[in-house]
């Protein structure tokens, strides 16, 4: 078979379904709120630079100084020579910020999820995962070969039902089914079996949820999930990617937002959104960190985080600690924009945060909406299946502290006009 025949056929299917994806070239990113494409400067509604820290003078200076001192690359994996003083200082800062015993950095948030989940659970173990969790969580579970039980989005009743069913299961059922896989797994040095939170068959049970969901912008009911994890003796892991720097009185994330410090065993997040740098982290007990250093393949077998990004993230955390003005401005923008866009007749779904979906429905209509607002210098991308459910194609707006009141007023006005044109409002 000719590779291009095969690929061409697949690509035709994608095009026919209206799901063709392509990248736009950003010619400049002058601020969190601006992007230049095809020579035109536009209002950017697609950035995760929520606090604008990627362009903060102190963050940029920290990154530049780190490059001057350490060079452009870590040049080795963490367990070889890639774990620098900068990594150590950042990890200390993360655990202080999150009020935990230790932290570990990964080259990206995606790799953090892959690395945490695949190290903690293995064949025969069960992971209870919110249906709308980020793809990197899903991929981590697939890599682990644990059993995936998806519960309906933010539905603690459904989660409890699945937990109850699982705890009633016949003795050894999962274990026997996956014995062979478990043996294979030992050979490749995967998840061991010396862990707490196991059922009577020695299988580990893990509940995992985003705290802020990346496509709907709603917040997980964490207090209820924490109670269920305790009641059913499960490990609990949260993904704070969109919540770090944003939620909670100190910007420490969803766990702080709900006052649940000390009650979530595994917290991960990214350095690449509100922190304006790049990389991922996990934070928790000293044992968790030691375990991952020894067991997590996406940590072990890759070059460590670029030193300049460690330094940039450290500076961003220091800024977040001493200056809440960026976070306050972000929330002011969120509250204004959500009210105004709902007032204009749009459906923003369950959004409670800086991620505000404008639900449109059919993929082609979402694309058309995006194209029309583009003509008015607003960059807002359509999100289509399989990233979101079939009839829930949308424009995904993410706001930053860098957007001005005038920006938001223009967006509301152009969206309202476009919505009327496409008969959405
Ligand atoms: C973006 C994101 C990640 C991945 O983080 P990167 O640092 O961009 O790889 C993980 N989880 C969630 C919920 C995310 O939104």
Short mmCIF file of C-alpha atoms and ligand atoms in Angstrom, two decimals:
data_model
loop_
_atom_site.label_atom_id
_atom_site.label_comp_id
_atom_site.label_asym_id
_atom_site.label_seq_id
_atom_site.Cartn_x
_atom_site.Cartn_y
_atom_site.Cartn_z
CA UNK A 1 0.00 0.00 0.00
CA UNK A 2 1.22 3.44 -0.91
CA UNK A 3 1.41 5.65 2.15
CA UNK A 4 -0.01 8.69 0.39
CA UNK A 5 -3.00 6.75 -0.96
CA UNK A 6 -3.87 5.59 2.50
CA UNK A 7 -3.31 8.97 4.16
CA UNK A 8 -5.07 10.81 1.36
CA UNK A 9 -8.17 8.69 1.86
CA UNK A 10 -8.20 9.39 5.59
CA UNK A 11 -7.70 13.09 4.98
CA UNK A 12 -10.64 13.11 2.53
CA UNK A 13 -12.86 11.62 5.24
CA UNK A 14 -11.80 14.33 7.66
CA UNK A 15 -12.49 17.06 5.11
CA UNK A 16 -15.88 15.65 4.15
CA UNK A 17 -16.94 15.53 7.77
CA UNK A 18 -16.09 19.24 8.11
CA UNK A 19 -13.42 18.40 10.65
CA UNK A 20 -10.31 19.51 8.80
CA UNK A 21 -7.82 21.12 11.16
CA UNK A 22 -4.97 23.40 10.27
CA UNK A 23 -2.61 25.71 12.06
CA UNK A 24 -2.49 29.47 11.70
CA UNK A 25 0.89 31.12 11.82
CA UNK A 26 1.15 33.69 14.58
CA UNK A 27 3.49 36.34 13.20
CA UNK A 28 3.60 38.11 16.52
CA UNK A 29 2.08 37.88 20.00
CA UNK A 30 2.43 41.47 21.16
CA UNK A 31 0.48 40.81 24.38
CA UNK A 32 -1.79 38.25 26.00
CA UNK A 33 -4.71 39.91 24.25
CA UNK A 34 -3.24 40.37 20.77
CA UNK A 35 -2.11 38.16 17.92
CA UNK A 36 -0.81 39.11 14.48
CA UNK A 37 -1.85 36.84 11.58
CA UNK A 38 -1.44 37.62 7.89
CA UNK A 39 -0.12 41.01 8.88
CA UNK A 40 -3.27 41.91 10.81
CA UNK A 41 -3.32 42.56 14.51
CA UNK A 42 -6.33 40.96 16.12
CA UNK A 43 -7.94 40.50 19.52
CA UNK A 44 -6.76 37.09 20.64
CA UNK A 45 -9.38 34.94 22.37
CA UNK A 46 -7.34 31.73 22.15
CA UNK A 47 -4.51 32.25 24.60
CA UNK A 48 -3.94 30.38 27.85
CA UNK A 49 -1.70 33.21 29.02
CA UNK A 50 -4.44 34.02 31.52
CA UNK A 51 -2.49 36.45 33.68
CA UNK A 52 -0.32 37.84 30.89
CA UNK A 53 2.78 36.57 32.70
CA UNK A 54 4.36 35.10 29.54
CA UNK A 55 5.13 38.68 28.54
CA UNK A 56 5.80 40.10 32.02
CA UNK A 57 9.16 41.93 31.99
CA UNK A 58 10.41 40.11 35.11
CA UNK A 59 9.44 36.70 33.74
CA UNK A 60 11.14 37.39 30.41
CA UNK A 61 14.23 38.69 32.18
CA UNK A 62 14.39 35.61 34.40
CA UNK A 63 14.20 33.35 31.33
CA UNK A 64 16.90 35.33 29.49
CA UNK A 65 19.24 35.33 32.46
CA UNK A 66 18.78 31.59 32.85
CA UNK A 67 19.70 31.06 29.18
CA UNK A 68 22.81 33.24 29.62
CA UNK A 69 23.87 31.26 32.65
CA UNK A 70 22.73 27.72 31.73
CA UNK A 71 22.40 27.69 27.97
CA UNK A 72 19.38 26.88 25.85
CA UNK A 73 18.83 23.26 26.89
CA UNK A 74 18.99 21.05 29.96
CA UNK A 75 20.95 18.67 27.69
CA UNK A 76 20.08 15.53 29.67
CA UNK A 77 17.28 13.75 31.44
CA UNK A 78 16.63 14.55 35.09
CA UNK A 79 18.20 11.35 36.42
CA UNK A 80 21.32 11.89 34.33
CA UNK A 81 22.60 15.48 34.46
CA UNK A 82 19.46 17.44 33.60
CA UNK A 83 18.21 18.29 37.08
CA UNK A 84 19.65 21.74 37.71
CA UNK A 85 19.63 24.06 40.67
CA UNK A 86 16.82 25.90 38.85
CA UNK A 87 14.66 22.76 38.79
CA UNK A 88 15.29 22.18 42.48
CA UNK A 89 14.33 25.76 43.36
CA UNK A 90 11.20 25.63 41.22
CA UNK A 91 10.10 22.33 42.76
CA UNK A 92 10.60 23.75 46.25
CA UNK A 93 8.57 26.79 45.29
CA UNK A 94 5.74 24.68 43.82
CA UNK A 95 5.43 22.60 46.98
CA UNK A 96 5.47 25.74 49.12
CA UNK A 97 2.86 27.36 46.86
CA UNK A 98 0.63 24.29 46.96
CA UNK A 99 1.36 23.55 50.65
CA UNK A 100 2.55 20.01 49.99
CA UNK A 101 5.70 18.06 50.87
CA UNK A 102 7.29 17.83 47.47
CA UNK A 103 6.98 18.48 43.77
CA UNK A 104 8.40 17.20 40.52
CA UNK A 105 8.59 18.89 37.13
CA UNK A 106 7.97 17.30 33.75
CA UNK A 107 8.74 18.65 30.27
CA UNK A 108 5.04 19.35 29.73
CA UNK A 109 1.70 19.01 31.45
CA UNK A 110 0.78 16.36 28.92
CA UNK A 111 3.78 14.28 29.94
CA UNK A 112 3.00 14.88 33.63
CA UNK A 113 -0.42 13.26 33.23
CA UNK A 114 1.01 10.40 31.20
CA UNK A 115 3.79 9.91 33.73
CA UNK A 116 1.78 10.13 36.93
CA UNK A 117 -1.09 7.89 35.90
CA UNK A 118 0.95 5.24 34.12
CA UNK A 119 3.29 4.95 37.12
CA UNK A 120 0.58 4.79 39.77
CA UNK A 121 -1.81 2.31 38.23
CA UNK A 122 -1.46 -0.73 36.02
CA UNK A 123 -3.41 -3.70 34.65
CA UNK A 124 -6.21 -4.76 37.01
CA UNK A 125 -6.35 -1.36 38.70
CA UNK A 126 -9.36 0.85 38.10
CA UNK A 127 -9.41 4.55 37.23
CA UNK A 128 -12.60 6.55 37.63
CA UNK A 129 -12.33 9.46 35.25
CA UNK A 130 -14.69 12.33 34.45
CA UNK A 131 -15.98 11.98 30.90
CA UNK A 132 -14.70 15.45 29.99
CA UNK A 133 -11.21 15.07 31.47
CA UNK A 134 -8.35 16.33 29.34
CA UNK A 135 -6.99 14.06 26.60
CA UNK A 136 -3.67 13.71 28.44
CA UNK A 137 -5.47 12.06 31.36
CA UNK A 138 -7.23 9.66 29.02
CA UNK A 139 -3.94 8.88 27.29
CA UNK A 140 -2.26 8.31 30.67
CA UNK A 141 -4.92 5.76 31.56
CA UNK A 142 -4.56 4.02 28.20
CA UNK A 143 -0.79 3.88 28.65
CA UNK A 144 -1.22 2.43 32.15
CA UNK A 145 -3.50 -0.35 30.85
CA UNK A 146 -5.66 0.08 33.94
CA UNK A 147 -9.42 -0.33 33.59
CA UNK A 148 -11.10 2.95 32.68
CA UNK A 149 -14.49 3.77 34.22
CA UNK A 150 -15.80 7.04 32.87
CA UNK A 151 -18.39 8.84 34.96
CA UNK A 152 -20.77 11.42 33.56
CA UNK A 153 -19.36 14.91 33.66
CA UNK A 154 -19.33 16.33 37.22
CA UNK A 155 -21.96 13.74 38.19
CA UNK A 156 -21.01 12.57 41.68
CA UNK A 157 -24.11 10.35 41.82
CA UNK A 158 -22.86 8.44 38.79
CA UNK A 159 -19.33 8.32 40.20
CA UNK A 160 -20.67 6.83 43.42
CA UNK A 161 -22.69 4.26 41.48
CA UNK A 162 -19.56 3.13 39.65
CA UNK A 163 -17.57 3.04 42.90
CA UNK A 164 -20.27 0.95 44.56
CA UNK A 165 -20.42 -1.49 41.64
CA UNK A 166 -16.67 -1.84 41.66
CA UNK A 167 -16.45 -2.49 45.39
CA UNK A 168 -19.11 -5.21 45.09
CA UNK A 169 -17.20 -7.02 42.35
CA UNK A 170 -16.38 -10.68 42.86
CA UNK A 171 -13.08 -11.46 44.50
CA UNK A 172 -10.17 -11.60 42.12
CA UNK A 173 -12.21 -10.77 39.07
CA UNK A 174 -10.03 -8.00 37.73
CA UNK A 175 -6.91 -9.57 39.00
CA UNK A 176 -7.33 -12.88 37.17
CA UNK A 177 -8.42 -11.23 33.99
CA UNK A 178 -5.28 -9.15 33.93
CA UNK A 179 -2.79 -11.44 35.57
CA UNK A 180 -0.81 -11.92 32.41
CA UNK A 181 -0.72 -8.20 31.75
CA UNK A 182 0.37 -7.55 35.31
CA UNK A 183 3.27 -9.96 34.87
CA UNK A 184 4.27 -8.31 31.61
CA UNK A 185 4.08 -5.04 33.41
CA UNK A 186 6.48 -6.10 36.15
CA UNK A 187 8.99 -6.98 33.48
CA UNK A 188 8.90 -3.55 31.96
CA UNK A 189 9.21 -2.00 35.42
CA UNK A 190 5.68 -0.58 35.52
CA UNK A 191 3.48 0.12 38.52
CA UNK A 192 4.37 -2.09 41.45
CA UNK A 193 1.85 -3.38 43.92
CA UNK A 194 3.04 -1.81 47.17
CA UNK A 195 0.45 0.90 47.43
CA UNK A 196 -2.39 1.94 49.68
CA UNK A 197 -5.94 2.45 48.52
CA UNK A 198 -6.35 -1.03 47.13
CA UNK A 199 -9.44 -3.14 47.13
CA UNK A 200 -9.50 -6.61 48.65
CA UNK A 201 -7.94 -8.00 45.48
CA UNK A 202 -4.99 -5.65 45.81
CA UNK A 203 -6.18 -3.50 42.94
CA UNK A 204 -5.63 0.21 43.24
CA UNK A 205 -8.55 2.54 42.66
CA UNK A 206 -7.88 6.06 41.47
CA UNK A 207 -10.33 8.91 40.92
CA UNK A 208 -9.10 11.62 38.57
CA UNK A 209 -10.65 14.93 37.57
CA UNK A 210 -9.77 18.28 36.05
CA UNK A 211 -10.56 21.06 38.54
CA UNK A 212 -11.41 23.51 35.74
CA UNK A 213 -12.57 21.78 32.55
CA UNK A 214 -10.75 22.90 29.45
CA UNK A 215 -13.66 23.02 27.01
CA UNK A 216 -16.56 24.01 29.27
CA UNK A 217 -14.83 26.18 31.84
CA UNK A 218 -16.79 24.73 34.73
CA UNK A 219 -15.41 23.63 38.08
CA UNK A 220 -15.42 20.07 39.45
CA UNK A 221 -17.47 19.44 42.63
CA UNK A 222 -14.29 18.69 44.52
CA UNK A 223 -15.63 18.53 48.12
CA UNK A 224 -18.04 15.74 47.12
CA UNK A 225 -15.35 13.92 45.17
CA UNK A 226 -12.96 14.15 48.13
CA UNK A 227 -15.65 12.61 50.38
CA UNK A 228 -16.27 9.78 47.92
CA UNK A 229 -12.55 9.09 47.58
CA UNK A 230 -12.35 8.80 51.36
CA UNK A 231 -15.48 6.68 51.69
CA UNK A 232 -14.41 4.22 48.97
CA UNK A 233 -10.72 4.34 49.88
CA UNK A 234 -9.51 5.59 46.52
CA UNK A 235 -6.50 7.64 45.55
CA UNK A 236 -7.50 11.07 44.29
CA UNK A 237 -5.74 13.05 41.60
CA UNK A 238 -6.67 16.49 40.28
CA UNK A 239 -5.50 18.33 37.16
CA UNK A 240 -5.10 22.01 37.97
CA UNK A 241 -3.94 23.06 34.49
CA UNK A 242 -6.50 25.86 34.07
CA UNK A 243 -6.90 26.57 37.78
CA UNK A 244 -3.29 27.22 38.81
CA UNK A 245 -2.83 30.97 39.20
CA UNK A 246 -6.53 31.54 38.64
CA UNK A 247 -8.72 29.90 41.31
CA UNK A 248 -8.54 30.34 45.06
CA UNK A 249 -7.76 33.37 47.23
CA UNK A 250 -4.01 32.90 46.62
CA UNK A 251 -4.32 31.63 43.03
CA UNK A 252 -3.21 28.19 44.20
CA UNK A 253 -5.94 26.37 42.29
CA UNK A 254 -9.14 24.41 42.78
CA UNK A 255 -7.94 22.69 45.93
CA UNK A 256 -7.40 26.06 47.60
CA UNK A 257 -10.67 27.40 46.13
CA UNK A 258 -12.58 24.74 48.08
CA UNK A 259 -10.33 24.86 51.18
CA UNK A 260 -9.28 21.24 50.65
CA UNK A 261 -5.55 21.59 51.30
CA UNK A 262 -4.10 18.35 52.59
CA UNK A 263 -7.01 16.30 51.28
CA UNK A 264 -5.98 15.63 47.68
CA UNK A 265 -3.08 13.19 47.40
CA UNK A 266 -1.98 14.02 43.85
CA UNK A 267 -2.17 17.45 42.25
CA UNK A 268 -0.79 18.13 38.82
CA UNK A 269 -0.71 21.24 36.73
CA UNK A 270 1.09 22.97 33.94
CA UNK A 271 3.63 25.77 33.89
CA UNK A 272 2.43 26.75 30.42
CA UNK A 273 -0.88 28.47 31.04
CA UNK A 274 -1.30 31.11 33.76
CA UNK A 275 2.39 30.74 34.69
CA UNK A 276 3.37 31.81 31.19
CA UNK A 277 6.28 29.38 30.83
CA UNK A 278 6.37 25.75 29.72
CA UNK A 279 6.38 22.40 31.48
CA UNK A 280 4.28 20.38 33.89
CA UNK A 281 4.35 19.60 37.57
CA UNK A 282 3.02 17.20 40.14
CA UNK A 283 2.89 17.87 43.85
CA UNK A 284 2.09 15.72 46.87
CA UNK A 285 3.87 13.66 49.50
CA UNK A 286 7.60 13.01 49.62
CA UNK A 287 6.86 9.34 48.88
CA UNK A 288 4.78 10.19 45.83
CA UNK A 289 7.63 12.23 44.40
CA UNK A 290 10.26 9.55 45.14
CA UNK A 291 7.99 6.93 43.62
CA UNK A 292 7.54 8.91 40.40
CA UNK A 293 11.25 9.63 40.13
CA UNK A 294 11.82 5.88 40.25
CA UNK A 295 8.85 4.66 38.23
CA UNK A 296 7.54 7.28 35.84
CA UNK A 297 8.77 6.60 32.34
CA UNK A 298 7.61 9.94 30.83
CA UNK A 299 9.71 11.55 33.58
CA UNK A 300 12.73 9.26 33.32
CA UNK A 301 13.15 8.90 29.58
CA UNK A 302 13.04 12.45 28.36
CA UNK A 303 15.21 15.53 28.58
CA UNK A 304 14.33 17.56 31.64
CA UNK A 305 12.47 20.84 31.50
CA UNK A 306 14.48 23.62 29.83
CA UNK A 307 16.25 25.55 32.62
CA UNK A 308 15.01 28.91 31.34
CA UNK A 309 11.43 27.68 31.61
CA UNK A 310 12.01 26.52 35.18
CA UNK A 311 13.30 29.98 36.02
CA UNK A 312 10.43 31.72 34.20
CA UNK A 313 7.86 29.60 36.06
CA UNK A 314 9.57 30.30 39.37
CA UNK A 315 9.40 34.04 38.71
CA UNK A 316 5.74 33.76 37.70
CA UNK A 317 4.91 32.00 40.98
CA UNK A 318 6.71 34.71 42.94
CA UNK A 319 4.70 37.37 41.10
CA UNK A 320 1.43 35.52 41.75
CA UNK A 321 2.33 35.34 45.45
CA UNK A 322 2.97 39.03 45.89
CA UNK A 323 0.60 40.63 43.39
CA UNK A 324 -3.04 39.65 43.03
CA UNK A 325 -3.83 42.44 40.57
CA UNK A 326 -3.48 40.21 37.47
CA UNK A 327 -5.86 37.65 38.92
CA UNK A 328 -8.32 40.34 40.00
CA UNK A 329 -8.30 41.89 36.53
CA UNK A 330 -8.87 38.48 34.95
CA UNK A 331 -11.92 37.84 37.13
CA UNK A 332 -13.25 41.32 36.46
CA UNK A 333 -13.02 40.54 32.71
CA UNK A 334 -14.64 37.13 33.17
CA UNK A 335 -17.60 38.52 35.09
CA UNK A 336 -18.17 41.38 32.68
CA UNK A 337 -17.86 39.28 29.53
CA UNK A 338 -19.96 36.33 30.62
CA UNK A 339 -22.85 38.55 31.70
CA UNK A 340 -22.67 40.59 28.51
CA UNK A 341 -22.51 37.62 26.16
CA UNK A 342 -25.40 35.84 27.91
CA UNK A 343 -27.32 39.11 27.76
CA UNK A 344 -26.69 39.09 24.00
CA UNK A 345 -28.50 35.73 23.85
CA UNK A 346 -25.64 33.22 23.64
CA UNK A 347 -25.41 29.89 25.44
CA UNK A 348 -22.19 29.71 27.47
CA UNK A 349 -22.96 26.27 28.88
CA UNK A 350 -21.93 25.70 32.49
CA UNK A 351 -18.86 28.01 32.36
CA UNK A 352 -17.78 29.53 35.66
CA UNK A 353 -14.28 30.66 34.73
CA UNK A 354 -12.06 32.36 32.16
CA UNK A 355 -12.85 29.60 29.65
CA UNK A 356 -16.17 30.58 28.12
CA UNK A 357 -17.63 28.39 25.38
CA UNK A 358 -20.11 29.95 22.99
CA UNK A 359 -22.11 26.85 22.10
CA UNK A 360 -23.08 26.81 18.43
CA UNK A 361 -23.98 23.22 17.57
CA UNK A 362 -23.06 22.16 14.05
CA UNK A 363 -19.32 22.15 13.22
CA UNK A 364 -19.75 24.05 9.93
CA UNK A 365 -21.69 26.82 11.65
CA UNK A 366 -18.98 27.16 14.28
CA UNK A 367 -16.39 27.44 11.52
CA UNK A 368 -18.48 30.06 9.76
CA UNK A 369 -18.81 32.04 13.00
CA UNK A 370 -15.06 31.94 13.49
CA UNK A 371 -14.49 33.08 9.88
CA UNK A 372 -16.90 36.00 10.17
CA UNK A 373 -15.43 37.37 13.38
CA UNK A 374 -11.94 36.91 11.91
CA UNK A 375 -12.92 39.45 9.25
CA UNK A 376 -13.48 41.90 12.08
CA UNK A 377 -10.05 41.22 13.58
CA UNK A 378 -11.16 38.86 16.31
CA UNK A 379 -9.29 35.58 16.57
CA UNK A 380 -11.58 32.97 18.11
CA UNK A 381 -11.32 29.36 17.05
CA UNK A 382 -14.05 26.82 16.54
CA UNK A 383 -13.75 23.65 18.61
CA UNK A 384 -15.30 20.62 16.96
CA UNK A 385 -15.67 16.91 17.53
CA UNK A 386 -13.87 14.80 18.62
CA UNK A 387 -12.63 17.41 21.09
CA UNK A 388 -16.23 18.17 22.09
CA UNK A 389 -19.48 16.16 21.67
CA UNK A 390 -21.07 15.93 18.19
CA UNK A 391 -23.77 18.59 18.48
CA UNK A 392 -21.74 20.86 20.75
CA UNK A 393 -19.32 22.54 18.38
CA UNK A 394 -18.43 25.91 19.79
CA UNK A 395 -16.32 28.99 19.79
CA UNK A 396 -14.03 28.64 22.77
CA UNK A 397 -13.23 32.00 24.29
CA UNK A 398 -10.43 32.22 26.80
CA UNK A 399 -9.99 35.54 28.52
CA UNK A 400 -6.86 37.03 30.00
CA UNK A 401 -5.98 39.85 32.35
CA UNK A 402 -4.58 41.60 29.26
CA UNK A 403 -7.94 42.21 27.60
CA UNK A 404 -9.21 45.75 28.02
CA UNK A 405 -12.81 46.76 28.59
CA UNK A 406 -12.82 48.15 25.03
CA UNK A 407 -11.63 44.76 23.67
CA UNK A 408 -14.43 42.95 25.41
CA UNK A 409 -17.07 45.44 24.34
CA UNK A 410 -15.97 45.04 20.73
CA UNK A 411 -16.07 41.24 21.01
CA UNK A 412 -19.60 41.30 22.46
CA UNK A 413 -20.78 43.66 19.74
CA UNK A 414 -19.24 41.66 16.87
CA UNK A 415 -20.40 38.33 18.33
CA UNK A 416 -23.96 39.64 18.70
CA UNK A 417 -23.98 40.83 15.08
CA UNK A 418 -22.54 37.52 13.85
CA UNK A 419 -24.97 35.55 16.03
CA UNK A 420 -27.91 37.35 14.44
CA UNK A 421 -26.54 36.80 10.96
CA UNK A 422 -26.22 33.05 11.59
CA UNK A 423 -29.58 32.97 13.41
CA UNK A 424 -28.05 31.79 16.66
CA UNK A 425 -29.55 34.52 18.84
C1 LIG B 1 -3.24 22.06 28.69
C2 LIG B 1 -3.62 20.95 29.59
C3 LIG B 1 -2.73 19.93 29.91
C4 LIG B 1 -1.40 19.80 29.25
O1 LIG B 1 -0.52 20.79 29.65
P1 LIG B 1 0.69 21.22 28.68
O2 LIG B 1 1.67 21.82 29.62
O3 LIG B 1 0.14 22.18 27.70
O4 LIG B 1 1.20 19.98 28.04
C5 LIG B 1 -3.13 18.99 30.83
N1 LIG B 1 -4.37 19.03 31.39
C6 LIG B 1 -5.25 19.98 31.08
C7 LIG B 1 -6.60 19.99 31.72
C8 LIG B 1 -4.92 20.96 30.16
O5 LIG B 1 -5.81 21.89 29.83
#
